[in-house]
PDB file of C-alpha atoms (C1' of nucleotides) in Angstrom:
ATOM      1  CA  MET A   1    -135.420 -54.291  26.949  1.00  0.00           C
ATOM      2  CA  ARG A   2    -133.651 -51.456  25.203  1.00  0.00           C
ATOM      3  CA  LYS A   3    -132.860 -52.233  21.765  1.00  0.00           C
ATOM      4  CA  PRO A   4    -129.109 -51.210  20.497  1.00  0.00           C
ATOM      5  CA  CYS A   5    -129.611 -47.751  18.744  1.00  0.00           C
ATOM      6  CA  CYS A   6    -128.360 -49.415  15.524  1.00  0.00           C
ATOM      7  CA  ASP A   7    -127.691 -52.306  13.687  1.00  0.00           C
ATOM      8  CA  LYS A   8    -124.121 -52.743  14.170  1.00  0.00           C
ATOM      9  CA  GLN A   9    -123.768 -55.058  11.196  1.00  0.00           C
ATOM     10  CA  GLY A  10    -123.952 -53.110   8.186  1.00  0.00           C
ATOM     11  CA  THR A  11    -123.076 -49.799   9.592  1.00  0.00           C
ATOM     12  CA  ASN A  12    -119.574 -48.085   9.176  1.00  0.00           C
ATOM     13  CA  ARG A  13    -117.845 -47.155  11.920  1.00  0.00           C
ATOM     14  CA  GLY A  14    -114.535 -45.220  12.629  1.00  0.00           C
ATOM     15  CA  ALA A  15    -113.512 -41.919  10.712  1.00  0.00           C
ATOM     16  CA  TRP A  16    -115.858 -40.270   8.378  1.00  0.00           C
ATOM     17  CA  SER A  17    -114.908 -39.973   4.756  1.00  0.00           C
ATOM     18  CA  LYS A  18    -115.328 -36.787   3.030  1.00  0.00           C
ATOM     19  CA  GLN A  19    -118.319 -38.349   0.954  1.00  0.00           C
ATOM     20  CA  GLU A  20    -120.063 -39.413   3.885  1.00  0.00           C
ATOM     21  CA  ASP A  21    -119.481 -35.762   5.424  1.00  0.00           C
ATOM     22  CA  GLN A  22    -120.930 -34.381   2.270  1.00  0.00           C
ATOM     23  CA  LYS A  23    -124.088 -36.724   2.261  1.00  0.00           C
ATOM     24  CA  LEU A  24    -124.700 -35.705   5.699  1.00  0.00           C
ATOM     25  CA  ILE A  25    -124.232 -31.880   5.081  1.00  0.00           C
ATOM     26  CA  ASP A  26    -126.331 -31.937   1.899  1.00  0.00           C
ATOM     27  CA  TYR A  27    -129.048 -34.015   3.721  1.00  0.00           C
ATOM     28  CA  ILE A  28    -129.355 -31.697   6.624  1.00  0.00           C
ATOM     29  CA  ARG A  29    -129.262 -28.387   4.474  1.00  0.00           C
ATOM     30  CA  ILE A  30    -132.408 -29.772   2.736  1.00  0.00           C
ATOM     31  CA  HIS A  31    -134.203 -31.541   5.526  1.00  0.00           C
ATOM     32  CA  GLY A  32    -132.909 -29.772   8.654  1.00  0.00           C
ATOM     33  CA  GLU A  33    -131.587 -31.541  11.995  1.00  0.00           C
ATOM     34  CA  GLY A  34    -133.701 -34.113  13.745  1.00  0.00           C
ATOM     35  CA  CYS A  35    -134.849 -37.766  13.096  1.00  0.00           C
ATOM     36  CA  TRP A  36    -131.534 -38.888  13.672  1.00  0.00           C
ATOM     37  CA  ARG A  37    -132.735 -42.629  13.771  1.00  0.00           C
ATOM     38  CA  SER A  38    -134.064 -42.415  10.231  1.00  0.00           C
ATOM     39  CA  LEU A  39    -131.664 -39.832   8.820  1.00  0.00           C
ATOM     40  CA  PRO A  40    -128.859 -42.244   7.860  1.00  0.00           C
ATOM     41  CA  LYS A  41    -131.232 -44.381   5.503  1.00  0.00           C
ATOM     42  CA  ALA A  42    -132.792 -41.345   4.017  1.00  0.00           C
ATOM     43  CA  ALA A  43    -129.563 -39.738   3.682  1.00  0.00           C
ATOM     44  CA  GLY A  44    -128.119 -42.833   2.098  1.00  0.00           C
ATOM     45  CA  LEU A  45    -125.307 -43.298   4.911  1.00  0.00           C
ATOM     46  CA  HIS A  46    -124.387 -46.648   6.381  1.00  0.00           C
ATOM     47  CA  ARG A  47    -123.977 -45.229  10.022  1.00  0.00           C
ATOM     48  CA  CYS A  48    -126.209 -45.130  13.095  1.00  0.00           C
ATOM     49  CA  GLY A  49    -128.135 -42.180  13.738  1.00  0.00           C
ATOM     50  CA  LYS A  50    -126.304 -41.454  16.797  1.00  0.00           C
ATOM     51  CA  SER A  51    -122.912 -41.240  14.820  1.00  0.00           C
ATOM     52  CA  CYS A  52    -124.469 -38.946  12.271  1.00  0.00           C
ATOM     53  CA  ARG A  53    -125.615 -36.601  15.028  1.00  0.00           C
ATOM     54  CA  LEU A  54    -122.284 -36.594  16.679  1.00  0.00           C
ATOM     55  CA  ARG A  55    -120.591 -36.007  13.453  1.00  0.00           C
ATOM     56  CA  TRP A  56    -122.900 -33.010  12.734  1.00  0.00           C
ATOM     57  CA  ILE A  57    -123.023 -31.607  16.009  1.00  0.00           C
ATOM     58  CA  ASN A  58    -119.295 -31.782  16.732  1.00  0.00           C
ATOM     59  CA  TYR A  59    -117.866 -31.413  13.368  1.00  0.00           C
ATOM     60  CA  LEU A  60    -119.938 -30.349  10.361  1.00  0.00           C
ATOM     61  CA  ARG A  61    -122.173 -27.748  11.739  1.00  0.00           C
ATOM     62  CA  PRO A  62    -121.454 -24.552  10.100  1.00  0.00           C
ATOM     63  CA  ASP A  63    -121.223 -22.413  13.200  1.00  0.00           C
ATOM     64  CA  ILE A  64    -118.349 -24.365  14.683  1.00  0.00           C
ATOM     65  CA  LYS A  65    -115.639 -22.468  15.756  1.00  0.00           C
ATOM     66  CA  ARG A  66    -112.321 -24.440  15.076  1.00  0.00           C
ATOM     67  CA  GLY A  67    -108.808 -23.708  16.590  1.00  0.00           C
ATOM     68  CA  ASN A  68    -107.353 -22.970  19.837  1.00  0.00           C
ATOM     69  CA  PHE A  69    -109.353 -21.652  22.666  1.00  0.00           C
ATOM     70  CA  ALA A  70    -108.784 -18.031  23.657  1.00  0.00           C
ATOM     71  CA  GLN A  71    -107.557 -17.047  27.005  1.00  0.00           C
ATOM     72  CA  ASP A  72    -111.198 -15.702  28.108  1.00  0.00           C
ATOM     73  CA  GLU A  73    -112.691 -18.697  26.780  1.00  0.00           C
ATOM     74  CA  GLU A  74    -110.419 -20.759  28.865  1.00  0.00           C
ATOM     75  CA  ASP A  75    -111.207 -18.922  31.843  1.00  0.00           C
ATOM     76  CA  LEU A  76    -114.873 -19.044  31.276  1.00  0.00           C
ATOM     77  CA  ILE A  77    -114.472 -22.780  31.157  1.00  0.00           C
ATOM     78  CA  ILE A  78    -112.947 -22.691  34.471  1.00  0.00           C
ATOM     79  CA  LYS A  79    -115.610 -20.505  35.918  1.00  0.00           C
ATOM     80  CA  LEU A  80    -118.093 -22.502  34.711  1.00  0.00           C
ATOM     81  CA  HIS A  81    -116.969 -25.813  35.594  1.00  0.00           C
ATOM     82  CA  ALA A  82    -116.540 -24.474  39.145  1.00  0.00           C
ATOM     83  CA  LEU A  83    -120.172 -23.766  39.033  1.00  0.00           C
ATOM     84  CA  LEU A  84    -121.556 -26.462  36.977  1.00  0.00           C
ATOM     85  CA  GLY A  85    -119.242 -29.319  37.268  1.00  0.00           C
ATOM     86  CA  ASN A  86    -118.844 -31.778  34.374  1.00  0.00           C
ATOM     87  CA  ARG A  87    -122.082 -30.461  32.604  1.00  0.00           C
ATOM     88  CA  TRP A  88    -120.218 -29.908  29.475  1.00  0.00           C
ATOM     89  CA  SER A  89    -123.198 -29.176  27.125  1.00  0.00           C
ATOM     90  CA  LEU A  90    -124.247 -26.536  29.526  1.00  0.00           C
ATOM     91  CA  ILE A  91    -120.586 -25.079  29.659  1.00  0.00           C
ATOM     92  CA  ALA A  92    -120.384 -25.303  25.850  1.00  0.00           C
ATOM     93  CA  GLY A  93    -123.714 -23.659  25.528  1.00  0.00           C
ATOM     94  CA  ARG A  94    -122.219 -20.489  27.121  1.00  0.00           C
ATOM     95  CA  LEU A  95    -119.292 -20.483  24.485  1.00  0.00           C
ATOM     96  CA  PRO A  96    -120.515 -19.857  21.081  1.00  0.00           C
ATOM     97  CA  GLY A  97    -119.306 -22.139  18.327  1.00  0.00           C
ATOM     98  CA  ARG A  98    -117.921 -24.807  20.874  1.00  0.00           C
ATOM     99  CA  THR A  99    -119.258 -28.142  21.506  1.00  0.00           C
ATOM    100  CA  ASP A 100    -119.533 -30.094  24.609  1.00  0.00           C
ATOM    101  CA  ASN A 101    -117.088 -32.572  23.238  1.00  0.00           C
ATOM    102  CA  GLU A 102    -114.445 -29.958  22.257  1.00  0.00           C
ATOM    103  CA  VAL A 103    -114.913 -28.295  25.835  1.00  0.00           C
ATOM    104  CA  LYS A 104    -114.572 -31.858  27.576  1.00  0.00           C
ATOM    105  CA  ASN A 105    -111.592 -32.636  25.470  1.00  0.00           C
ATOM    106  CA  TYR A 106    -109.911 -29.082  26.226  1.00  0.00           C
ATOM    107  CA  TRP A 107    -110.522 -29.604  29.696  1.00  0.00           C
ATOM    108  CA  ASN A 108    -109.088 -33.022  30.129  1.00  0.00           C
ATOM    109  CA  SER A 109    -106.113 -32.194  27.952  1.00  0.00           C
ATOM    110  CA  HIS A 110    -105.066 -28.699  28.819  1.00  0.00           C
ATOM    111  CA  ILE A 111    -106.939 -27.214  31.813  1.00  0.00           C
ATOM    112  CA  LYS A 112    -106.999 -30.033  34.074  1.00  0.00           C
ATOM    113  CA  ARG A 113    -103.224 -30.582  33.923  1.00  0.00           C
ATOM    114  CA  LYS A 114    -102.865 -26.730  34.047  1.00  0.00           C
ATOM    115  CA  LEU A 115    -104.846 -26.548  37.360  1.00  0.00           C
ATOM    116  CA  MET A 116    -103.024 -29.522  38.786  1.00  0.00           C
ATOM    117  CA  LYS A 117     -99.589 -27.879  38.188  1.00  0.00           C
ATOM    118  CA  MET A 118    -100.936 -24.891  39.786  1.00  0.00           C
ATOM    119  CA  GLY A 119    -101.986 -26.952  42.778  1.00  0.00           C
ATOM    120  CA  ILE A 120    -105.620 -26.854  42.270  1.00  0.00           C
ATOM    121  CA  ASP A 121    -107.496 -29.621  42.431  1.00  0.00           C
ATOM    122  CA  PRO A 122    -109.582 -29.682  38.940  1.00  0.00           C
ATOM    123  CA  ASN A 123    -112.555 -31.648  40.415  1.00  0.00           C
ATOM    124  CA  ASN A 124    -113.512 -29.350  43.291  1.00  0.00           C
ATOM    125  CA  HIS A 125    -111.313 -26.315  42.368  1.00  0.00           C
ATOM    126  CA  LYS A 126    -109.962 -26.427  45.762  1.00  0.00           C
ATOM    127  CA  LEU A 127    -106.315 -25.473  46.464  1.00  0.00           C
ATOM    128  CA  ASN A 128    -104.300 -28.715  47.060  1.00  0.00           C
ATOM    129  CA  GLN A 129    -101.989 -28.778  50.024  1.00  0.00           C
ATOM    130  CA  TYR A 130     -99.042 -29.452  47.829  1.00  0.00           C
ATOM    131  CA  PRO A 131     -98.943 -27.804  44.453  1.00  0.00           C
ATOM    132  CA  HIS A 132     -97.564 -29.957  41.929  1.00  0.00           C
ATOM    133  CA  HIS A 133     -94.614 -27.639  40.742  1.00  0.00           C
ATOM    134  CA  VAL A 134     -93.680 -27.158  44.422  1.00  0.00           C
ATOM    135  CA  GLY A 135     -93.172 -30.732  45.049  1.00  0.00           C
ATOM    136  CA  PRO A 136     -93.700 -32.536  48.399  1.00  0.00           C
ATOM    137  CA  LEU A 137     -92.682 -30.585  51.235  1.00  0.00           C
ATOM    138  CA  ASN A 138     -90.300 -31.602  53.829  1.00  0.00           C
ATOM    139  CA  PRO A 139     -92.174 -33.596  56.463  1.00  0.00           C
ATOM    140  CA  THR A 140     -90.897 -31.757  59.300  1.00  0.00           C
ATOM    141  CA  THR A 141     -92.448 -28.552  57.788  1.00  0.00           C
ATOM    142  CA  THR A 142     -95.756 -29.636  56.829  1.00  0.00           C
ATOM    143  CA  ASN A 143     -97.510 -26.528  58.007  1.00  0.00           C
ATOM    144  CA  SER A 144     -95.832 -24.323  55.431  1.00  0.00           C
ATOM    145  CA  MET A 145     -96.490 -23.960  51.935  1.00  0.00           C
ATOM    146  CA  ASP A 146     -94.547 -22.245  49.395  1.00  0.00           C
ATOM    147  CA  VAL A 147     -97.591 -20.412  47.675  1.00  0.00           C
ATOM    148  CA  ALA A 148    -100.218 -18.467  49.325  1.00  0.00           C
ATOM    149  CA  CYS A 149    -103.362 -18.523  47.484  1.00  0.00           C
ATOM    150  CA  LYS A 150    -106.808 -17.314  47.464  1.00  0.00           C
ATOM    151  CA  LEU A 151    -109.714 -18.461  45.336  1.00  0.00           C
ATOM    152  CA  LYS A 152    -112.774 -16.703  45.245  1.00  0.00           C
ATOM    153  CA  VAL A 153    -116.103 -16.504  43.352  1.00  0.00           C
ATOM    154  CA  CYS A 154    -117.869 -13.146  43.878  1.00  0.00           C
ATOM    155  CA  SER A 155    -120.890 -11.206  42.716  1.00  0.00           C
ATOM    156  CA  THR A 156    -120.320  -7.492  42.476  1.00  0.00           C
ATOM    157  CA  ASP A 157    -124.002  -6.547  43.534  1.00  0.00           C
ATOM    158  CA  ASN A 158    -124.416  -9.029  46.527  1.00  0.00           C
ATOM    159  CA  ASP A 159    -122.161 -10.833  48.639  1.00  0.00           C
ATOM    160  CA  ASP A 160    -124.556 -13.792  48.608  1.00  0.00           C
ATOM    161  CA  GLY A 161    -123.595 -14.652  45.281  1.00  0.00           C
ATOM    162  CA  VAL A 162    -120.507 -15.754  46.969  1.00  0.00           C
ATOM    163  CA  SER A 163    -122.406 -18.439  48.750  1.00  0.00           C
ATOM    164  CA  ASP A 164    -122.252 -21.913  47.682  1.00  0.00           C
ATOM    165  CA  ALA A 165    -119.938 -21.563  44.597  1.00  0.00           C
ATOM    166  CA  ALA A 166    -117.465 -19.739  46.647  1.00  0.00           C
ATOM    167  CA  SER A 167    -117.673 -21.819  49.654  1.00  0.00           C
ATOM    168  CA  TYR A 168    -116.068 -24.566  48.072  1.00  0.00           C
ATOM    169  CA  LEU A 169    -113.482 -22.460  45.995  1.00  0.00           C
ATOM    170  CA  GLU A 170    -112.311 -20.534  48.892  1.00  0.00           C
ATOM    171  CA  ASP A 171    -109.156 -21.572  50.818  1.00  0.00           C
ATOM    172  CA  GLU A 172    -109.059 -18.919  53.477  1.00  0.00           C
ATOM    173  CA  THR A 173    -106.056 -20.087  55.432  1.00  0.00           C
ATOM    174  CA  PRO A 174    -102.867 -18.961  53.622  1.00  0.00           C
ATOM    175  CA  PRO A 175    -100.340 -20.820  55.374  1.00  0.00           C
ATOM    176  CA  THR A 176     -97.381 -19.033  57.170  1.00  0.00           C
ATOM    177  CA  GLY A 177     -95.954 -17.837  53.870  1.00  0.00           C
ATOM    178  CA  ILE A 178     -92.394 -18.564  52.686  1.00  0.00           C
ATOM    179  CA  SER A 179     -92.740 -17.352  49.269  1.00  0.00           C
ATOM    180  CA  ASN A 180     -93.869 -13.929  48.308  1.00  0.00           C
ATOM    181  CA  LEU A 181     -95.978 -15.304  45.408  1.00  0.00           C
ATOM    182  CA  ASP A 182     -99.491 -14.285  46.240  1.00  0.00           C
ATOM    183  CA  LEU A 183    -102.038 -15.922  43.922  1.00  0.00           C
ATOM    184  CA  ASP A 184    -105.208 -14.155  44.094  1.00  0.00           C
ATOM    185  CA  LEU A 185    -107.736 -16.181  42.145  1.00  0.00           C
ATOM    186  CA  THR A 186    -110.504 -13.904  42.029  1.00  0.00           C
ATOM    187  CA  ILE A 187    -113.357 -14.888  39.774  1.00  0.00           C
ATOM    188  CA  ALA A 188    -115.628 -11.718  39.613  1.00  0.00           C
ATOM    189  CA  PHE A 189    -119.048 -11.894  38.252  1.00  0.00           C
ATOM    190  CA  PRO A 190    -120.503  -8.384  37.548  1.00  0.00           C
ATOM    191  CA  SER A 191    -123.911  -8.631  38.271  1.00  0.00           C
ATOM    192  CA  SER A 192    -126.855 -10.855  39.345  1.00  0.00           C
ATOM    193  CA  PRO A 193    -127.645 -13.092  36.287  1.00  0.00           C
ATOM    194  CA  ILE A 194    -124.823 -15.457  37.445  1.00  0.00           C
ATOM    195  CA  LYS A 195    -126.706 -16.304  40.290  1.00  0.00           C
ATOM    196  CA  ASN A 196    -129.474 -17.638  38.167  1.00  0.00           C
ATOM    197  CA  ILE A 197    -126.895 -20.084  37.030  1.00  0.00           C
ATOM    198  CA  ILE A 198    -125.948 -20.852  40.511  1.00  0.00           C
ATOM    199  CA  GLU A 199    -129.457 -21.351  41.670  1.00  0.00           C
ATOM    200  CA  GLU A 200    -130.536 -23.354  38.777  1.00  0.00           C
ATOM    201  CA  SER A 201    -127.585 -25.662  38.778  1.00  0.00           C
ATOM    202  CA  GLN A 202    -128.432 -26.172  42.506  1.00  0.00           C
ATOM    203  CA  GLN A 203    -132.002 -26.949  41.596  1.00  0.00           C
ATOM    204  CA  LYS A 204    -130.661 -29.417  39.190  1.00  0.00           C
ATOM    205  CA  THR A 205    -132.499 -27.867  36.259  1.00  0.00           C
ATOM    206  CA  ALA A 206    -129.779 -27.183  34.203  1.00  0.00           C
ATOM    207  CA  SER A 207    -131.099 -24.635  31.895  1.00  0.00           C
ATOM    208  CA  ILE A 208    -129.193 -21.507  31.754  1.00  0.00           C
ATOM    209  CA  VAL A 209    -130.017 -17.828  30.612  1.00  0.00           C
ATOM    210  CA  THR A 210    -130.511 -17.054  26.957  1.00  0.00           C
ATOM    211  CA  ASN A 211    -128.013 -15.776  24.645  1.00  0.00           C
ATOM    212  CA  ASP A 212    -129.223 -12.291  25.018  1.00  0.00           C
ATOM    213  CA  GLU A 213    -128.988 -12.479  28.658  1.00  0.00           C
ATOM    214  CA  GLU A 214    -125.505 -13.699  28.040  1.00  0.00           C
ATOM    215  CA  GLU A 215    -124.230 -10.242  26.681  1.00  0.00           C
ATOM    216  CA  GLN A 216    -125.245  -8.770  30.094  1.00  0.00           C
ATOM    217  CA  TYR A 217    -122.502 -10.422  32.066  1.00  0.00           C
ATOM    218  CA  LYS A 218    -119.975 -11.416  29.540  1.00  0.00           C
ATOM    219  CA  VAL A 219    -116.989 -11.140  31.659  1.00  0.00           C
ATOM    220  CA  PRO A 220    -113.801 -10.379  30.491  1.00  0.00           C
ATOM    221  CA  THR A 221    -110.695 -12.546  31.444  1.00  0.00           C
ATOM    222  CA  LEU A 222    -110.934 -14.011  34.903  1.00  0.00           C
ATOM    223  CA  LEU A 223    -108.736 -12.165  37.391  1.00  0.00           C
ATOM    224  CA  LEU A 224    -106.511 -15.108  37.609  1.00  0.00           C
ATOM    225  CA  PHE A 225    -102.942 -14.639  38.964  1.00  0.00           C
ATOM    226  CA  ARG A 226    -102.891 -11.130  39.214  1.00  0.00           C
TER     227      ARG A 226
ATOM    228  C1'  DA B   1     -83.697 -41.731  10.576  1.00  0.00           C
ATOM    229  C1'  DA B   2     -86.138 -44.864  14.015  1.00  0.00           C
ATOM    230  C1'  DT B   3     -88.413 -45.225  18.001  1.00  0.00           C
ATOM    231  C1'  DC B   4     -90.812 -44.269  22.178  1.00  0.00           C
ATOM    232  C1'  DA B   5     -93.877 -41.624  25.246  1.00  0.00           C
ATOM    233  C1'  DG B   6     -97.060 -38.403  25.860  1.00  0.00           C
ATOM    234  C1'  DA B   7    -100.621 -35.269  24.139  1.00  0.00           C
ATOM    235  C1'  DT B   8    -104.746 -34.487  21.396  1.00  0.00           C
ATOM    236  C1'  DC B   9    -109.096 -35.136  19.628  1.00  0.00           C
ATOM    237  C1'  DA B  10    -112.876 -37.619  16.978  1.00  0.00           C
ATOM    238  C1'  DA B  11    -115.657 -41.203  17.499  1.00  0.00           C
ATOM    239  C1'  DC B  12    -118.061 -44.829  20.410  1.00  0.00           C
ATOM    240  C1'  DC B  13    -120.795 -46.505  24.199  1.00  0.00           C
ATOM    241  C1'  DG B  14    -123.912 -47.010  27.898  1.00  0.00           C
ATOM    242  C1'  DC B  15    -127.150 -44.786  30.490  1.00  0.00           C
ATOM    243  C1'  DG B  16    -130.808 -41.655  31.742  1.00  0.00           C
ATOM    244  C1'  DC B  17    -134.666 -38.475  30.624  1.00  0.00           C
ATOM    245  C1'  DG B  18    -138.725 -36.980  28.483  1.00  0.00           C
ATOM    246  C1'  DC B  19    -142.357 -38.084  25.268  1.00  0.00           C
ATOM    247  C1'  DT B  20    -145.585 -41.259  23.057  1.00  0.00           C
ATOM    248  C1'  DT B  21    -148.526 -45.232  22.922  1.00  0.00           C
TER     249       DT B  21
ATOM    250  C1'  DC C   1    -149.135 -46.761  34.494  1.00  0.00           C
ATOM    251  C1'  DA C   2    -145.836 -49.525  32.184  1.00  0.00           C
ATOM    252  C1'  DA C   3    -143.121 -50.075  28.158  1.00  0.00           C
ATOM    253  C1'  DG C   4    -140.922 -48.646  24.014  1.00  0.00           C
ATOM    254  C1'  DC C   5    -138.667 -44.978  21.664  1.00  0.00           C
ATOM    255  C1'  DG C   6    -135.482 -41.186  20.302  1.00  0.00           C
ATOM    256  C1'  DC C   7    -132.463 -38.072  21.797  1.00  0.00           C
ATOM    257  C1'  DG C   8    -128.923 -36.003  24.461  1.00  0.00           C
ATOM    258  C1'  DC C   9    -125.268 -36.209  27.816  1.00  0.00           C
ATOM    259  C1'  DG C  10    -120.767 -37.643  29.867  1.00  0.00           C
ATOM    260  C1'  DG C  11    -117.243 -41.120  30.327  1.00  0.00           C
ATOM    261  C1'  DT C  12    -114.056 -43.743  27.681  1.00  0.00           C
ATOM    262  C1'  DT C  13    -111.446 -45.510  23.996  1.00  0.00           C
ATOM    263  C1'  DG C  14    -108.188 -45.744  20.320  1.00  0.00           C
ATOM    264  C1'  DA C  15    -106.098 -43.659  16.350  1.00  0.00           C
ATOM    265  C1'  DT C  16    -103.104 -40.076  15.112  1.00  0.00           C
ATOM    266  C1'  DC C  17     -99.784 -36.362  15.928  1.00  0.00           C
ATOM    267  C1'  DT C  18     -95.778 -34.190  17.921  1.00  0.00           C
ATOM    268  C1'  DG C  19     -91.747 -33.762  20.520  1.00  0.00           C
ATOM    269  C1'  DA C  20     -87.881 -35.903  22.687  1.00  0.00           C
ATOM    270  C1'  DT C  21     -84.355 -39.172  22.770  1.00  0.00           C
TER     271       DT C  21
END
DNA sequence: AATCAGATCAACCGCGCGCTT
DNA sequence: CAAGCGCGCGGTTGATCTGAT
């Protein structure tokens, strides 16, 4: 039924050369983005359209921000992942200059591991019973955990904002504490626009608020690990 | 200096969605 | 209404880099 996106014979694969990059940049500079299927031929590239699109979006676009993720970007990714799940393009849309591929890679290589080390399940953002760095507990004392930890999502103007997102983020039963390490993983949203995200994600319409609205609720660094 | 293992990230692949015919 | 097409997305792969031994 579906034809392959490109004829695999006669197309280059693998890493892009500088010349190929330049051809793609030059072509898009003149003709703009779009029509990816016909672009390679028009631009004189022996690549499939998909590959051109990916290369442009993830690497060549002038507004790409490269380099390490800042702490607030990382926090925002965690926060948005808790709300949206693996919808990388949506998450990346909230991070100016970052691409879905970059966010996804960063999540898989850095954040996921970090959360696991902290004893948080990166898939559902729930606290695992046995934090990784603490190690398995003595089977005879399985009600005890070494870390008391709270994880919340809250909206400052309305407690309802906590509802769904928080319900699966919260672990309200800190065990009979052994350690005095109290990790309050509070994620605070200053006002209602975030509710739009929650509602929209629930409705499966993935579209999120505009860039202008973003400014209204740009949250500083998460209140992680105070 | 050589080797190995783990981490990182660019690129590929398959699928689903929406639009057009 | 069904089929075809183009595009975008998320998962996965594999080459390269980096640090440890």
